[in-house]
Amino acid sequence: MNNQLDKPAALHLPDLSLDPVEEALSCLTHLSKERRKKAALQLLNQLPLADRTEIAQETGIFSVNQKTKDLIMRVIVIAFVFIMAGSFLALVLFDGMGIKTDTNLLFTLINATAGFLAGLLVPNPGSSKANLQ
């Protein structure tokens, strides 16, 4: 009897190795949470910006749509309008009632909110509204 293995038969065994991506992922699951985060950041930093943006959109990181952005902007603007109107009313009421107060603080608050609102409401240089001349 021949106890030697048939060499051609050994070469035809099915390849049991994993896909390189699956193998890397299986190794990552054994790491701590912090090391997985670090590895993910290192992998993302190797990709171009367009690919990183695409990955972020696919994972739902950039899931804010235009309607949500408009709502957030509207809330911010309304809040600052209330601050400005409240400061102005306080200034008028304090003066009308003859209450002695430091008006510099109220003028500063009115000017700061007016400047903030002007900065928000002016179109950006690259927007289509700024190019309408």
Tab-separated table of N, CA, C and O in Angstrom, residues 16-125:
chain	number	residue	atom	x	y	z
A	16	LEU	N	-10.772	27.566	1.001
A	16	LEU	CA	-11.561	27.897	2.179
A	16	LEU	C	-11.233	29.279	2.734
A	16	LEU	O	-11.784	29.668	3.753
A	17	SER	N	-10.332	29.985	2.098
A	17	SER	CA	-9.966	31.306	2.621
A	17	SER	C	-11.096	32.290	2.366
A	17	SER	O	-11.838	32.187	1.397
A	18	LEU	N	-11.226	33.260	3.258
A	18	LEU	CA	-12.262	34.272	3.155
A	18	LEU	C	-11.850	35.370	2.187
A	18	LEU	O	-10.679	35.537	1.862
A	19	ASP	N	-12.829	36.113	1.755
A	19	ASP	CA	-12.582	37.315	0.986
A	19	ASP	C	-11.736	38.245	1.864
A	19	ASP	O	-11.946	38.317	3.081
A	20	PRO	N	-10.769	38.979	1.317
A	20	PRO	CA	-9.922	39.850	2.150
A	20	PRO	C	-10.719	40.870	2.970
A	20	PRO	O	-10.368	41.148	4.114
A	21	VAL	N	-11.801	41.364	2.424
A	21	VAL	CA	-12.619	42.328	3.173
A	21	VAL	C	-13.299	41.635	4.346
A	21	VAL	O	-13.308	42.148	5.467
A	22	GLU	N	-13.860	40.437	4.097
A	22	GLU	CA	-14.511	39.692	5.173
A	22	GLU	C	-13.513	39.288	6.246
A	22	GLU	O	-13.827	39.296	7.440
A	23	GLU	N	-12.314	38.932	5.825
A	23	GLU	CA	-11.279	38.553	6.780
A	23	GLU	C	-10.883	39.738	7.652
A	23	GLU	O	-10.748	39.614	8.870
A	24	ALA	N	-10.740	40.915	7.035
A	24	ALA	CA	-10.393	42.119	7.796
A	24	ALA	C	-11.519	42.494	8.758
A	24	ALA	O	-11.272	42.860	9.910
A	25	LEU	N	-12.765	42.384	8.293
A	25	LEU	CA	-13.893	42.713	9.164
A	25	LEU	C	-14.002	41.752	10.336
A	25	LEU	O	-14.348	42.146	11.446
A	26	SER	N	-13.709	40.486	10.104
A	26	SER	CA	-13.772	39.523	11.206
A	26	SER	C	-12.688	39.816	12.239
A	26	SER	O	-12.900	39.602	13.432
A	27	CYS	N	-11.557	40.323	11.797
A	27	CYS	CA	-10.504	40.700	12.751
A	27	CYS	C	-10.904	41.952	13.523
A	27	CYS	O	-10.562	42.095	14.695
A	28	LEU	N	-11.623	42.880	12.873
A	28	LEU	CA	-12.021	44.118	13.528
A	28	LEU	C	-13.061	43.894	14.612
A	28	LEU	O	-13.123	44.646	15.581
A	29	THR	N	-13.874	42.859	14.472
A	29	THR	CA	-14.926	42.635	15.469
A	29	THR	C	-14.352	42.254	16.823
A	29	THR	O	-15.016	42.434	17.840
A	30	HIS	N	-13.132	41.787	16.851
A	30	HIS	CA	-12.511	41.383	18.109
A	30	HIS	C	-11.835	42.557	18.809
A	30	HIS	O	-11.426	42.428	19.959
A	31	LEU	N	-11.733	43.710	18.134
A	31	LEU	CA	-11.085	44.872	18.727
A	31	LEU	C	-12.054	45.633	19.624
A	31	LEU	O	-13.268	45.481	19.524
A	32	SER	N	-11.485	46.478	20.478
A	32	SER	CA	-12.333	47.315	21.325
A	32	SER	C	-13.006	48.391	20.480
A	32	SER	O	-12.618	48.649	19.330
A	33	LYS	N	-13.994	49.028	21.059
A	33	LYS	CA	-14.757	50.053	20.347
A	33	LYS	C	-13.858	51.208	19.916
A	33	LYS	O	-13.953	51.713	18.797
A	34	GLU	N	-12.965	51.626	20.792
A	34	GLU	CA	-12.070	52.748	20.476
A	34	GLU	C	-11.103	52.397	19.346
A	34	GLU	O	-10.841	53.212	18.473
A	35	ARG	N	-10.593	51.177	19.349
A	35	ARG	CA	-9.667	50.775	18.286
A	35	ARG	C	-10.383	50.619	16.952
A	35	ARG	O	-9.821	50.900	15.901
A	36	ARG	N	-11.666	50.167	16.983
A	36	ARG	CA	-12.445	50.091	15.745
A	36	ARG	C	-12.697	51.482	15.177
A	36	ARG	O	-12.631	51.696	13.967
A	37	LYS	N	-12.989	52.463	16.078
A	37	LYS	CA	-13.182	53.841	15.622
A	37	LYS	C	-11.913	54.375	14.970
A	37	LYS	O	-11.958	55.003	13.911
A	38	LYS	N	-10.794	54.109	15.612
A	38	LYS	CA	-9.511	54.574	15.085
A	38	LYS	C	-9.223	53.947	13.724
A	38	LYS	O	-8.789	54.621	12.787
A	39	ALA	N	-9.506	52.656	13.591
A	39	ALA	CA	-9.286	51.974	12.311
A	39	ALA	C	-10.210	52.523	11.230
A	39	ALA	O	-9.795	52.732	10.086
A	40	ALA	N	-11.461	52.795	11.585
A	40	ALA	CA	-12.410	53.344	10.615
A	40	ALA	C	-11.960	54.730	10.148
A	40	ALA	O	-12.030	55.046	8.954
A	41	LEU	N	-11.491	55.550	11.079
A	41	LEU	CA	-11.000	56.882	10.705
A	41	LEU	C	-9.787	56.789	9.790
A	41	LEU	O	-9.668	57.538	8.819
A	42	GLN	N	-8.889	55.873	10.098
A	42	GLN	CA	-7.704	55.711	9.257
A	42	GLN	C	-8.091	55.253	7.856
A	42	GLN	O	-7.541	55.722	6.857
A	43	LEU	N	-9.060	54.353	7.760
A	43	LEU	CA	-9.517	53.891	6.445
A	43	LEU	C	-10.197	55.015	5.675
A	43	LEU	O	-9.971	55.186	4.474
A	44	LEU	N	-11.036	55.798	6.354
A	44	LEU	CA	-11.729	56.896	5.683
A	44	LEU	C	-10.762	57.975	5.215
A	44	LEU	O	-10.943	58.577	4.162
A	45	ASN	N	-9.731	58.230	6.004
A	45	ASN	CA	-8.762	59.266	5.629
A	45	ASN	C	-7.954	58.890	4.400
A	45	ASN	O	-7.373	59.755	3.749
A	46	GLN	N	-7.924	57.613	4.062
A	46	GLN	CA	-7.202	57.178	2.867
A	46	GLN	C	-8.015	57.399	1.592
A	46	GLN	O	-7.466	57.355	0.496
A	47	LEU	N	-9.316	57.660	1.743
A	47	LEU	CA	-10.186	57.841	0.577
A	47	LEU	C	-10.257	59.312	0.177
A	47	LEU	O	-10.084	60.189	1.014
A	48	PRO	N	-10.545	59.580	-1.092
A	48	PRO	CA	-10.744	60.971	-1.518
A	48	PRO	C	-12.002	61.553	-0.873
A	48	PRO	O	-12.889	60.822	-0.412
A	49	LEU	N	-12.097	62.868	-0.854
A	49	LEU	CA	-13.205	63.553	-0.195
A	49	LEU	C	-14.559	63.162	-0.784
A	49	LEU	O	-15.534	62.968	-0.058
A	50	ALA	N	-14.627	63.000	-2.100
A	50	ALA	CA	-15.897	62.637	-2.734
A	50	ALA	C	-16.384	61.269	-2.240
A	50	ALA	O	-17.578	61.081	-1.977
A	51	ASP	N	-15.470	60.323	-2.097
A	51	ASP	CA	-15.842	58.992	-1.609
A	51	ASP	C	-16.277	59.037	-0.152
A	51	ASP	O	-17.228	58.359	0.250
A	52	ARG	N	-15.580	59.850	0.662
A	52	ARG	CA	-15.964	59.976	2.067
A	52	ARG	C	-17.354	60.588	2.190
A	52	ARG	O	-18.157	60.160	3.014
A	53	THR	N	-17.649	61.579	1.355
A	53	THR	CA	-18.967	62.205	1.370
A	53	THR	C	-20.037	61.203	0.969
A	53	THR	O	-21.114	61.135	1.574
A	54	GLU	N	-19.752	60.403	-0.046
A	54	GLU	CA	-20.702	59.381	-0.493
A	54	GLU	C	-20.970	58.365	0.611
A	54	GLU	O	-22.116	57.979	0.852
A	55	ILE	N	-19.921	57.944	1.311
A	55	ILE	CA	-20.081	56.986	2.408
A	55	ILE	C	-20.910	57.608	3.527
A	55	ILE	O	-21.798	56.966	4.091
A	56	ALA	N	-20.651	58.873	3.837
A	56	ALA	CA	-21.416	59.547	4.888
A	56	ALA	C	-22.889	59.652	4.520
A	56	ALA	O	-23.764	59.468	5.363
A	57	GLN	N	-23.183	59.911	3.262
A	57	GLN	CA	-24.576	59.997	2.830
A	57	GLN	C	-25.245	58.629	2.869
A	57	GLN	O	-26.411	58.506	3.237
A	58	GLU	N	-24.515	57.584	2.499
A	58	GLU	CA	-25.090	56.231	2.515
A	58	GLU	C	-25.364	55.752	3.936
A	58	GLU	O	-26.303	55.000	4.163
A	59	THR	N	-24.557	56.183	4.894
A	59	THR	CA	-24.761	55.763	6.277
A	59	THR	C	-25.776	56.626	6.996
A	59	THR	O	-26.156	56.321	8.116
A	60	GLY	N	-26.222	57.710	6.373
A	60	GLY	CA	-27.243	58.558	6.984
A	60	GLY	C	-26.692	59.680	7.833
A	60	GLY	O	-27.436	60.329	8.557
A	61	ILE	N	-25.401	59.923	7.776
A	61	ILE	CA	-24.823	61.000	8.566
A	61	ILE	C	-25.308	62.357	8.065
A	61	ILE	O	-25.628	63.237	8.838
A	62	PHE	N	-25.388	62.529	6.759
A	62	PHE	CA	-25.847	63.779	6.179
A	62	PHE	C	-27.307	63.639	5.743
A	62	PHE	O	-27.650	63.861	4.609
A	63	SER	N	-28.175	63.280	6.663
A	63	SER	CA	-29.553	63.030	6.287
A	63	SER	C	-30.446	64.261	6.398
A	63	SER	O	-31.650	64.140	6.304
A	64	VAL	N	-29.864	65.441	6.624
A	64	VAL	CA	-30.658	66.654	6.747
A	64	VAL	C	-31.036	67.137	5.352
A	64	VAL	O	-30.178	67.406	4.517
A	65	ASN	N	-32.334	67.239	5.111
A	65	ASN	CA	-32.785	67.704	3.804
A	65	ASN	C	-33.009	69.213	3.843
A	65	ASN	O	-32.868	69.856	4.891
A	66	GLN	N	-33.373	69.803	2.727
A	66	GLN	CA	-33.524	71.255	2.621
A	66	GLN	C	-34.671	71.758	3.488
A	66	GLN	O	-34.574	72.838	4.067
A	67	LYS	N	-35.726	70.979	3.610
A	67	LYS	CA	-36.864	71.396	4.432
A	67	LYS	C	-36.447	71.544	5.898
A	67	LYS	O	-36.840	72.504	6.568
A	68	THR	N	-35.642	70.625	6.387
A	68	THR	CA	-35.157	70.696	7.765
A	68	THR	C	-34.233	71.887	7.955
A	68	THR	O	-34.315	72.591	8.968
A	69	LYS	N	-33.354	72.127	6.993
A	69	LYS	CA	-32.462	73.285	7.077
A	69	LYS	C	-33.253	74.585	7.104
A	69	LYS	O	-32.925	75.504	7.864
A	70	ASP	N	-34.295	74.671	6.285
A	70	ASP	CA	-35.133	75.872	6.266
A	70	ASP	C	-35.839	76.075	7.598
A	70	ASP	O	-35.942	77.208	8.090
A	71	LEU	N	-36.316	74.995	8.198
A	71	LEU	CA	-36.988	75.092	9.487
A	71	LEU	C	-36.018	75.583	10.568
A	71	LEU	O	-36.364	76.461	11.370
A	72	ILE	N	-34.820	75.043	10.587
A	72	ILE	CA	-33.817	75.466	11.568
A	72	ILE	C	-33.475	76.937	11.376
A	72	ILE	O	-33.404	77.704	12.352
A	73	MET	N	-33.287	77.365	10.142
A	73	MET	CA	-32.975	78.766	9.868
A	73	MET	C	-34.130	79.665	10.288
A	73	MET	O	-33.915	80.732	10.862
A	74	ARG	N	-35.354	79.238	10.031
A	74	ARG	CA	-36.525	80.036	10.402
A	74	ARG	C	-36.601	80.201	11.917
A	74	ARG	O	-36.890	81.298	12.421
A	75	VAL	N	-36.344	79.142	12.666
A	75	VAL	CA	-36.386	79.209	14.127
A	75	VAL	C	-35.316	80.162	14.643
A	75	VAL	O	-35.571	80.980	15.545
A	76	ILE	N	-34.120	80.090	14.083
A	76	ILE	CA	-33.033	80.980	14.510
A	76	ILE	C	-33.392	82.430	14.239
A	76	ILE	O	-33.223	83.301	15.100
A	77	VAL	N	-33.882	82.713	13.047
A	77	VAL	CA	-34.221	84.093	12.688
A	77	VAL	C	-35.343	84.613	13.578
A	77	VAL	O	-35.273	85.743	14.092
A	78	ILE	N	-36.385	83.815	13.811
A	78	ILE	CA	-37.497	84.251	14.658
A	78	ILE	C	-37.020	84.516	16.083
A	78	ILE	O	-37.425	85.504	16.719
A	79	ALA	N	-36.149	83.665	16.603
A	79	ALA	CA	-35.636	83.868	17.957
A	79	ALA	C	-34.867	85.185	18.060
A	79	ALA	O	-35.051	85.953	19.019
A	80	PHE	N	-34.042	85.482	17.074
A	80	PHE	CA	-33.287	86.730	17.134
A	80	PHE	C	-34.172	87.945	16.890
A	80	PHE	O	-33.909	89.025	17.430
A	81	VAL	N	-35.227	87.799	16.114
A	81	VAL	CA	-36.175	88.904	15.944
A	81	VAL	C	-36.861	89.191	17.277
A	81	VAL	O	-37.046	90.368	17.653
A	82	PHE	N	-37.248	88.154	18.011
A	82	PHE	CA	-37.846	88.365	19.325
A	82	PHE	C	-36.873	89.042	20.279
A	82	PHE	O	-37.259	89.918	21.056
A	83	ILE	N	-35.620	88.653	20.243
A	83	ILE	CA	-34.617	89.290	21.106
A	83	ILE	C	-34.487	90.772	20.757
A	83	ILE	O	-34.460	91.632	21.632
A	84	MET	N	-34.413	91.071	19.464
A	84	MET	CA	-34.266	92.455	19.041
A	84	MET	C	-35.513	93.266	19.393
A	84	MET	O	-35.422	94.382	19.916
A	85	ALA	N	-36.698	92.720	19.126
A	85	ALA	CA	-37.937	93.440	19.432
A	85	ALA	C	-38.102	93.621	20.937
A	85	ALA	O	-38.518	94.703	21.396
A	86	GLY	N	-37.772	92.598	21.703
A	86	GLY	CA	-37.857	92.708	23.158
A	86	GLY	C	-36.915	93.754	23.711
A	86	GLY	O	-37.268	94.521	24.620
A	87	SER	N	-35.727	93.823	23.172
A	87	SER	CA	-34.770	94.844	23.616
A	87	SER	C	-35.264	96.238	23.276
A	87	SER	O	-35.157	97.165	24.086
A	88	PHE	N	-35.815	96.382	22.078
A	88	PHE	CA	-36.328	97.684	21.676
A	88	PHE	C	-37.511	98.094	22.558
A	88	PHE	O	-37.599	99.243	23.009
A	89	LEU	N	-38.430	97.164	22.814
A	89	LEU	CA	-39.573	97.475	23.676
A	89	LEU	C	-39.127	97.811	25.094
A	89	LEU	O	-39.682	98.729	25.721
A	90	ALA	N	-38.159	97.091	25.610
A	90	ALA	CA	-37.637	97.393	26.944
A	90	ALA	C	-37.019	98.785	26.972
A	90	ALA	O	-37.229	99.546	27.933
A	91	LEU	N	-36.313	99.139	25.931
A	91	LEU	CA	-35.706	100.474	25.860
A	91	LEU	C	-36.785	101.554	25.854
A	91	LEU	O	-36.694	102.549	26.576
A	92	VAL	N	-37.836	101.356	25.051
A	92	VAL	CA	-38.925	102.337	24.964
A	92	VAL	C	-39.698	102.406	26.282
A	92	VAL	O	-40.014	103.498	26.771
A	93	LEU	N	-40.004	101.248	26.881
A	93	LEU	CA	-40.752	101.239	28.138
A	93	LEU	C	-39.958	101.851	29.282
A	93	LEU	O	-40.515	102.601	30.094
A	94	PHE	N	-38.691	101.539	29.371
A	94	PHE	CA	-37.873	102.119	30.426
A	94	PHE	C	-37.798	103.638	30.281
A	94	PHE	O	-37.879	104.366	31.265
A	95	ASP	N	-37.688	104.120	29.048
A	95	ASP	CA	-37.624	105.555	28.824
A	95	ASP	C	-38.982	106.202	29.095
A	95	ASP	O	-39.055	107.278	29.672
A	96	GLY	N	-40.069	105.552	28.667
A	96	GLY	CA	-41.413	106.101	28.870
A	96	GLY	C	-41.821	106.131	30.326
A	96	GLY	O	-42.545	107.028	30.760
A	97	MET	N	-41.399	105.175	31.099
A	97	MET	CA	-41.741	105.126	32.517
A	97	MET	C	-40.796	105.962	33.357
A	97	MET	O	-41.026	106.135	34.548
A	98	GLY	N	-39.754	106.433	32.748
A	98	GLY	CA	-38.789	107.246	33.482
A	98	GLY	C	-37.857	106.436	34.357
A	98	GLY	O	-37.255	106.971	35.288
A	99	ILE	N	-37.734	105.140	34.061
A	99	ILE	CA	-36.836	104.283	34.846
A	99	ILE	C	-35.417	104.530	34.377
A	99	ILE	O	-35.104	104.481	33.188
A	100	LYS	N	-34.552	104.816	35.345
A	100	LYS	CA	-33.149	105.085	35.026
A	100	LYS	C	-32.432	103.755	34.844
A	100	LYS	O	-32.353	102.945	35.757
A	101	THR	N	-31.937	103.496	33.648
A	101	THR	CA	-31.240	102.234	33.361
A	101	THR	C	-30.092	102.499	32.400
A	101	THR	O	-30.011	103.573	31.787
A	102	ASP	N	-29.217	101.543	32.306
A	102	ASP	CA	-28.081	101.650	31.387
A	102	ASP	C	-28.566	101.279	29.984
A	102	ASP	O	-28.781	100.117	29.675
A	103	THR	N	-28.745	102.285	29.139
A	103	THR	CA	-29.250	102.043	27.787
A	103	THR	C	-28.183	101.491	26.857
A	103	THR	O	-28.510	100.959	25.799
A	104	ASN	N	-26.928	101.595	27.235
A	104	ASN	CA	-25.858	101.067	26.380
A	104	ASN	C	-25.994	99.557	26.182
A	104	ASN	O	-25.732	99.032	25.089
A	105	LEU	N	-26.406	98.884	27.224
A	105	LEU	CA	-26.578	97.436	27.133
A	105	LEU	C	-27.688	97.088	26.136
A	105	LEU	O	-27.529	96.198	25.298
A	106	LEU	N	-28.792	97.800	26.200
A	106	LEU	CA	-29.900	97.521	25.285
A	106	LEU	C	-29.543	97.899	23.850
A	106	LEU	O	-29.891	97.188	22.907
A	107	PHE	N	-28.849	99.036	23.665
A	107	PHE	CA	-28.415	99.412	22.313
A	107	PHE	C	-27.451	98.371	21.740
A	107	PHE	O	-27.513	98.016	20.564
A	108	THR	N	-26.569	97.877	22.597
A	108	THR	CA	-25.626	96.845	22.150
A	108	THR	C	-26.364	95.584	21.734
A	108	THR	O	-26.048	94.969	20.704
A	109	LEU	N	-27.362	95.192	22.506
A	109	LEU	CA	-28.139	93.994	22.181
A	109	LEU	C	-28.917	94.177	20.877
A	109	LEU	O	-28.950	93.278	20.033
A	110	ILE	N	-29.503	95.335	20.677
A	110	ILE	CA	-30.245	95.608	19.448
A	110	ILE	C	-29.300	95.582	18.247
A	110	ILE	O	-29.592	94.970	17.213
A	111	ASN	N	-28.151	96.249	18.360
A	111	ASN	CA	-27.196	96.284	17.244
A	111	ASN	C	-26.602	94.908	16.946
A	111	ASN	O	-26.392	94.554	15.781
A	112	ALA	N	-26.325	94.144	17.997
A	112	ALA	CA	-25.750	92.812	17.785
A	112	ALA	C	-26.746	91.898	17.068
A	112	ALA	O	-26.381	91.182	16.128
A	113	THR	N	-28.011	91.920	17.489
A	113	THR	CA	-29.001	91.071	16.830
A	113	THR	C	-29.275	91.556	15.414
A	113	THR	O	-29.477	90.745	14.511
A	114	ALA	N	-29.278	92.875	15.194
A	114	ALA	CA	-29.478	93.393	13.837
A	114	ALA	C	-28.324	92.959	12.926
A	114	ALA	O	-28.546	92.556	11.778
A	115	GLY	N	-27.108	93.026	13.426
A	115	GLY	CA	-25.954	92.580	12.635
A	115	GLY	C	-25.999	91.095	12.344
A	115	GLY	O	-25.675	90.646	11.236
A	116	PHE	N	-26.409	90.313	13.330
A	116	PHE	CA	-26.522	88.870	13.141
A	116	PHE	C	-27.571	88.546	12.085
A	116	PHE	O	-27.341	87.737	11.184
A	117	LEU	N	-28.730	89.185	12.185
A	117	LEU	CA	-29.792	88.940	11.210
A	117	LEU	C	-29.393	89.407	9.819
A	117	LEU	O	-29.707	88.754	8.821
A	118	ALA	N	-28.692	90.532	9.731
A	118	ALA	CA	-28.233	91.010	8.422
A	118	ALA	C	-27.270	90.005	7.797
A	118	ALA	O	-27.331	89.723	6.603
A	119	GLY	N	-26.391	89.438	8.612
A	119	GLY	CA	-25.461	88.440	8.100
A	119	GLY	C	-26.147	87.172	7.634
A	119	GLY	O	-25.718	86.522	6.684
A	120	LEU	N	-27.241	86.799	8.293
A	120	LEU	CA	-27.973	85.605	7.889
A	120	LEU	C	-28.809	85.830	6.633
A	120	LEU	O	-28.955	84.937	5.810
A	121	LEU	N	-29.380	87.012	6.521
A	121	LEU	CA	-30.343	87.253	5.453
A	121	LEU	C	-29.714	87.730	4.156
A	121	LEU	O	-30.366	87.689	3.118
A	122	VAL	N	-28.468	88.185	4.191
A	122	VAL	CA	-27.791	88.606	2.961
A	122	VAL	C	-27.380	87.352	2.201
A	122	VAL	O	-26.861	86.403	2.784
A	123	PRO	N	-27.597	87.313	0.881
A	123	PRO	CA	-27.225	86.101	0.132
A	123	PRO	C	-25.712	85.893	0.105
A	123	PRO	O	-24.934	86.838	0.164
A	124	ASN	N	-25.328	84.629	0.028
A	124	ASN	CA	-23.909	84.280	-0.075
A	124	ASN	C	-23.362	84.721	-1.423
A	124	ASN	O	-24.097	84.785	-2.408
A	125	PRO	N	-22.055	84.983	-1.532
A	125	PRO	CA	-21.478	85.397	-2.813
A	125	PRO	C	-21.661	84.362	-3.913
A	125	PRO	O	-21.792	84.709	-5.073
